[in-house]
């Protein structure tokens, strides 16, 4: 590389650092709004967020950015692997943002905000018709965007690429079909089992402050670094990374259902441990973040379900929970508790679903979105199709659109292609789980003796450290030696719930 | 104004809004660092602050700003009064920042940071010599800056103008001389009084959480709007305004000296009430801030001393304090308590000084700084002159430079000209106090019945609402009908402490 190019590279990295600085400021502004910013300042705060966001967007499509891309791309093979990856990310974003005519994008942003308002009202009144005209326009815009961006194969691939680069309809179709077939059958068996867990003790009073103290204990044991993070209260819990030395977790407390905070904190803690352990040399670059929505979700779900709802995790921690609780578990055995927190209950609402039925909620949305973007169905058909699929896959029927097709905000925001990532997260997590068990054969022993740190180390090594240096399916292949394979998820669910609901076939049964 | 100019005006206001947005983000980043940001994120956070600050600085001296100034200045009389004021502020800052050669300014910023480190070490080791070479360079730079900026009269005026526009050496010299003469004599009389307040009960255990709850009660009673603010804990208390709807107070708790938190919170609350009550049409402009350091300090000191240390304030609130305290005041009368929190004790440390001796600390610094910038003394002479003046005005002698000339950080940061603002704050406050008493003759009655809101309304009306629309001496003139007049401060101190220390001349004494 000639000295001239070196100089451009340095300028580029400085430009990038400015962008990540704006992003860190934005993240703090967001966190603060959700955890305790005085309400009378929110209006002006929204202006501040608007100014910084627009600045960041402008920088991603500026002439300066174009000139960095033009100057550095011809020398790509001479750049360090990290700088080459940063350039790739910037290029991708540049083209994605630049291909949409400015005026059209502005109109879309305004529409988005109107659509979200309309959705909110429509959901409240359970009237899809109020939302329909907005959703139709959103879909029209998105279809045009897809044409601007271009795609290979199915048009829906352009949307999947936004959240899970490398994952296409060709990857998902066979996987989701297999999982769906298994789950529909398996969940119906569970439904018929006479061995239902007892759950009444889950809903007794558990003081908020004690929930907080217990959650903090568990976060520490998981290896969440409290000198590089903090736990705060909010309405809708989230994790947010300012930089790897400052990754914050928020949670919500319900004194009549401690599961909300405890499993919620473990979930967000999983996200946070990911961000805290990204290689520090990536700080100040766009690579210093989880590589995709799906891999991120795999980490939170891994901790929440594969660890936090594991029998051996509670063998170690049930006594601690008892000490913080209000006495409601005094006559409950570990086994009863374990079964209670793993209750399977097909329902209408995605965010309340258990790990066993969750993927069916996702698959319904995936099938609908794909059909919508292939012009096989229209927006006006959505409520009917929605209700049919819920009946068919989960055996439940919404009483109204509020608890049906209107339940999620995603479509109002134009976030089509996002839902599959949630489902991928579960399947990635299962695949990691069995791969981890090969490296740590006594995983149950580690859980029972509280050595959660070994688990974190495995994830650090195989997943966290890379940030966006590897794409999601690369991470999966390198960590597990395989492509995406839904058999792991199926095996996990079958083993776990056959046991919990005593679904052993007669010949396998040991009484 | 022609349509073209109108368009430039709009662009200018948008540019300004971008600057104030960056400033709000910076203020939040700062607040967060001081109230609970995880320590491992601080290094990257410092980069973020650096990027945003430098962006803000660049915007203040950009070609774009130059062009706004050039296009709008000729039409100044056609601009609205608010826009004209904004332009004036921007011009002032543009010239101040632009007149210093870029390279020299960069060197100065680096020197500043080195000087602060050197000061810290020098203070710790009480060795002025370690700090001297840095301070000499800082003074050299500042003297050059003064030449770049230009000044009328005394060169020190250029520095005063940074913090208290309109206040010059000609204003301060006679005022400080009069106050000094009075105080030196009066404090020595107090020292000789046999009627010293008893203070032991001030230093008994007072639980932190109770201090917090009491402080919150008082803040509310003062009229601090908790929906437009919040109270957090920090090491060195401060108030910070993000916008008038979000003005935050921080405090520090000492369980063996409740005065730190209680009077500290009242002090910062005074600053905060100022910022919360600036006219909302100034939001998003540089006028939406306190008009000067001195007027700001007048508001905090007004609440802390004139209200918070007033006999009638405690007539109303002593019972409440007792309820939150640990029983230490059960046998203390209101009068004993009032005298205790108004104890006068000449000391070495400015930030620990009472309202009676505080101005002497300020006057010493003023006299020294003025002499330094008029080349009457050299940096090397500072410790000796410092100690002589402390002996002469306050009757105390530092044992070492750590508790003497090295006690404040200001000079290490180059903040010469700042100290007088603190002193002006006290004198402004006294002048406001007597003016308020004309409008609210039963001020004592209001205090005794807890109607603090009337006091806030007077300050809102006469001081707060204007932000930077009026200069400090304009505020003073409009609110009190007079120029700066130190007689009010002298009268206030004489009346209050003659009573507390029973210094009545025999003929006036009523036993």
Coordinates of N, CA and C in Angstrom, one line a residue, chain A residues 164 219 222-225 228-230 236-244 246-250 263-278 288-305 350 358 418 421-422 424-426 428-429 456 459-460 463-465 467:
Chain A
X164 N -30.2 -10.9 9.1 CA -29.5 -12.2 9.2 C -28.7 -12.5 7.9
X219 N -26.7 -12.6 37.7 CA -25.9 -12.0 36.7 C -24.4 -12.1 36.9
X222 N -23.2 -15.6 36.2 CA -23.1 -15.9 34.8 C -21.8 -15.3 34.2
X223 N -21.2 -14.3 34.9 CA -20.0 -13.7 34.4 C -20.2 -12.4 33.8
X224 N -21.4 -11.8 34.0 CA -21.7 -10.4 33.6 C -20.9 -9.5 34.5
X225 N -20.1 -8.7 33.9 CA -19.1 -7.8 34.6 C -19.8 -6.5 35.0
X228 N -18.5 -3.2 34.2 CA -18.7 -2.9 32.8 C -20.1 -2.9 32.4
X229 N -21.0 -2.6 33.4 CA -22.4 -2.6 33.2 C -23.2 -2.2 34.4
X230 N -24.5 -2.2 34.3 CA -25.3 -1.9 35.4 C -26.7 -2.4 35.2
X236 N -40.3 -1.9 29.4 CA -40.0 -3.0 28.4 C -38.5 -3.3 28.5
X237 N -38.1 -4.4 29.1 CA -36.6 -4.7 29.3 C -35.8 -4.8 28.0
X238 N -34.6 -4.3 28.1 CA -33.7 -4.4 26.9 C -32.2 -4.4 27.5
X239 N -31.3 -4.7 26.6 CA -29.9 -4.6 26.8 C -29.4 -3.6 25.9
X240 N -28.4 -2.8 26.3 CA -27.9 -1.8 25.3 C -26.4 -1.6 25.6
X241 N -25.6 -1.7 24.5 CA -24.2 -1.6 24.6 C -23.7 -0.3 24.1
X242 N -23.0 0.4 25.0 CA -22.4 1.7 24.7 C -21.0 1.4 24.1
X243 N -20.3 0.6 24.8 CA -19.0 0.0 24.3 C -18.8 -1.2 25.2
X244 N -17.8 -2.1 24.8 CA -17.7 -3.3 25.6 C -17.5 -3.1 27.1
X246 N -19.1 -0.9 28.8 CA -20.4 -0.3 29.3 C -21.6 -0.9 28.6
X247 N -22.0 -2.0 29.1 CA -23.1 -2.7 28.5 C -24.2 -2.9 29.5
X248 N -25.3 -2.2 29.3 CA -26.3 -2.1 30.4 C -27.5 -3.0 30.2
X249 N -28.0 -3.5 31.3 CA -29.1 -4.4 31.3 C -30.3 -3.7 32.1
X250 N -31.5 -3.9 31.5 CA -32.7 -3.3 32.2 C -33.6 -4.5 32.4
X263 N -36.1 -14.4 34.8 CA -35.7 -14.9 33.4 C -35.4 -13.8 32.5
X264 N -36.1 -12.7 32.7 CA -35.8 -11.5 31.8 C -34.4 -11.0 32.0
X265 N -34.0 -11.0 33.3 CA -32.6 -10.5 33.5 C -31.6 -11.5 33.0
X266 N -31.9 -12.8 33.1 CA -30.9 -13.8 32.6 C -30.9 -13.6 31.0
X267 N -32.0 -13.4 30.4 CA -32.1 -13.2 29.0 C -31.2 -12.0 28.5
X268 N -31.5 -10.8 29.1 CA -30.8 -9.6 28.8 C -29.3 -9.8 29.1
X269 N -29.1 -10.5 30.2 CA -27.7 -10.7 30.6 C -26.9 -11.5 29.6
X270 N -27.6 -12.4 28.9 CA -27.0 -13.2 27.8 C -26.6 -12.3 26.7
X271 N -27.5 -11.4 26.3 CA -27.1 -10.4 25.3 C -25.9 -9.6 25.8
X272 N -25.9 -9.2 27.0 CA -24.9 -8.3 27.5 C -23.5 -8.9 27.6
X273 N -23.5 -10.2 28.0 CA -22.2 -10.9 28.0 C -21.6 -11.0 26.6
X274 N -22.5 -11.2 25.6 CA -22.0 -11.1 24.3 C -21.2 -9.8 24.0
X275 N -21.9 -8.7 24.2 CA -21.3 -7.4 23.9 C -20.1 -7.1 24.8
X276 N -20.1 -7.5 26.0 CA -18.9 -7.2 26.9 C -17.7 -7.9 26.4
X277 N -17.9 -9.0 25.7 CA -16.7 -9.8 25.4 C -16.2 -9.8 23.9
X278 N -16.7 -8.8 23.2 CA -16.2 -8.6 21.9 C -14.7 -8.0 22.0
X288 N -17.8 -3.7 16.2 CA -17.9 -3.9 17.6 C -19.3 -4.0 18.0
X289 N -20.0 -5.1 17.6 CA -21.4 -5.4 17.9 C -21.7 -6.8 17.6
X290 N -22.8 -7.3 18.1 CA -23.2 -8.7 17.8 C -23.3 -8.8 16.2
X291 N -23.0 -10.0 15.7 CA -22.9 -10.1 14.2 C -24.3 -10.1 13.6
X292 N -25.3 -10.5 14.3 CA -26.7 -10.5 13.7 C -27.7 -10.6 14.8
X293 N -28.9 -10.3 14.4 CA -30.1 -10.4 15.4 C -30.2 -11.8 15.9
X294 N -30.0 -12.8 15.0 CA -30.2 -14.2 15.3 C -29.1 -14.7 16.3
X295 N -27.9 -14.4 16.0 CA -26.8 -14.8 16.9 C -27.0 -14.1 18.3
X296 N -27.4 -12.9 18.2 CA -27.6 -12.2 19.5 C -28.7 -12.9 20.3
X297 N -29.8 -13.2 19.6 CA -30.9 -13.8 20.3 C -30.5 -15.2 20.8
X298 N -29.6 -15.9 20.1 CA -29.1 -17.2 20.5 C -28.4 -17.1 21.8
X299 N -27.7 -16.0 22.1 CA -27.0 -15.9 23.3 C -28.0 -15.6 24.5
X300 N -28.9 -14.8 24.3 CA -29.9 -14.5 25.3 C -30.8 -15.7 25.6
X301 N -31.2 -16.4 24.6 CA -32.0 -17.6 24.8 C -31.2 -18.8 25.3
X302 N -30.0 -18.8 25.0 CA -29.1 -19.9 25.6 C -29.1 -19.7 27.1
X303 N -28.8 -18.5 27.5 CA -28.8 -18.3 29.0 C -30.1 -18.4 29.6
X304 N -31.2 -17.9 29.0 CA -32.5 -17.9 29.6 C -33.0 -19.4 29.7
X305 N -33.0 -20.1 28.6 CA -33.6 -21.4 28.6 C -32.6 -22.6 28.8
X350 N -47.1 -14.1 21.2 CA -45.7 -14.5 20.9 C -44.8 -14.3 22.2
X358 N -42.7 -21.4 21.0 CA -42.3 -20.1 20.5 C -42.0 -20.2 19.0
X418 N -37.7 -9.6 10.1 CA -37.0 -9.6 11.5 C -37.4 -10.9 12.3
X421 N -35.3 -14.1 12.7 CA -34.1 -14.1 13.6 C -34.4 -14.7 15.0
X422 N -35.5 -14.4 15.5 CA -35.9 -14.9 16.8 C -35.8 -16.4 16.8
X424 N -34.3 -18.3 14.5 CA -33.0 -18.8 14.3 C -32.2 -18.8 15.6
X425 N -32.4 -17.8 16.5 CA -31.8 -17.7 17.7 C -31.9 -19.0 18.5
X426 N -33.2 -19.5 18.6 CA -33.4 -20.7 19.3 C -32.7 -21.9 18.7
X428 N -30.0 -21.8 16.7 CA -28.5 -21.7 16.9 C -28.2 -22.1 18.3
X429 N -29.0 -21.6 19.3 CA -28.7 -21.9 20.7 C -28.6 -23.4 20.9
X456 N -19.5 -19.5 29.9 CA -19.2 -18.1 29.4 C -17.9 -18.2 28.5
X459 N -18.5 -19.7 25.2 CA -19.2 -18.7 24.3 C -18.3 -17.6 23.9
X460 N -17.5 -17.1 24.8 CA -16.5 -16.0 24.5 C -15.6 -16.5 23.3
X463 N -18.0 -17.6 20.0 CA -19.0 -16.7 19.5 C -18.7 -15.2 19.7
X464 N -18.6 -14.8 21.0 CA -18.6 -13.4 21.4 C -17.4 -12.6 20.8
X465 N -16.2 -13.1 20.9 CA -15.0 -12.3 20.6 C -15.1 -11.7 19.2
X467 N -17.3 -10.3 17.3 CA -18.2 -9.2 16.9 C -18.7 -9.5 15.5

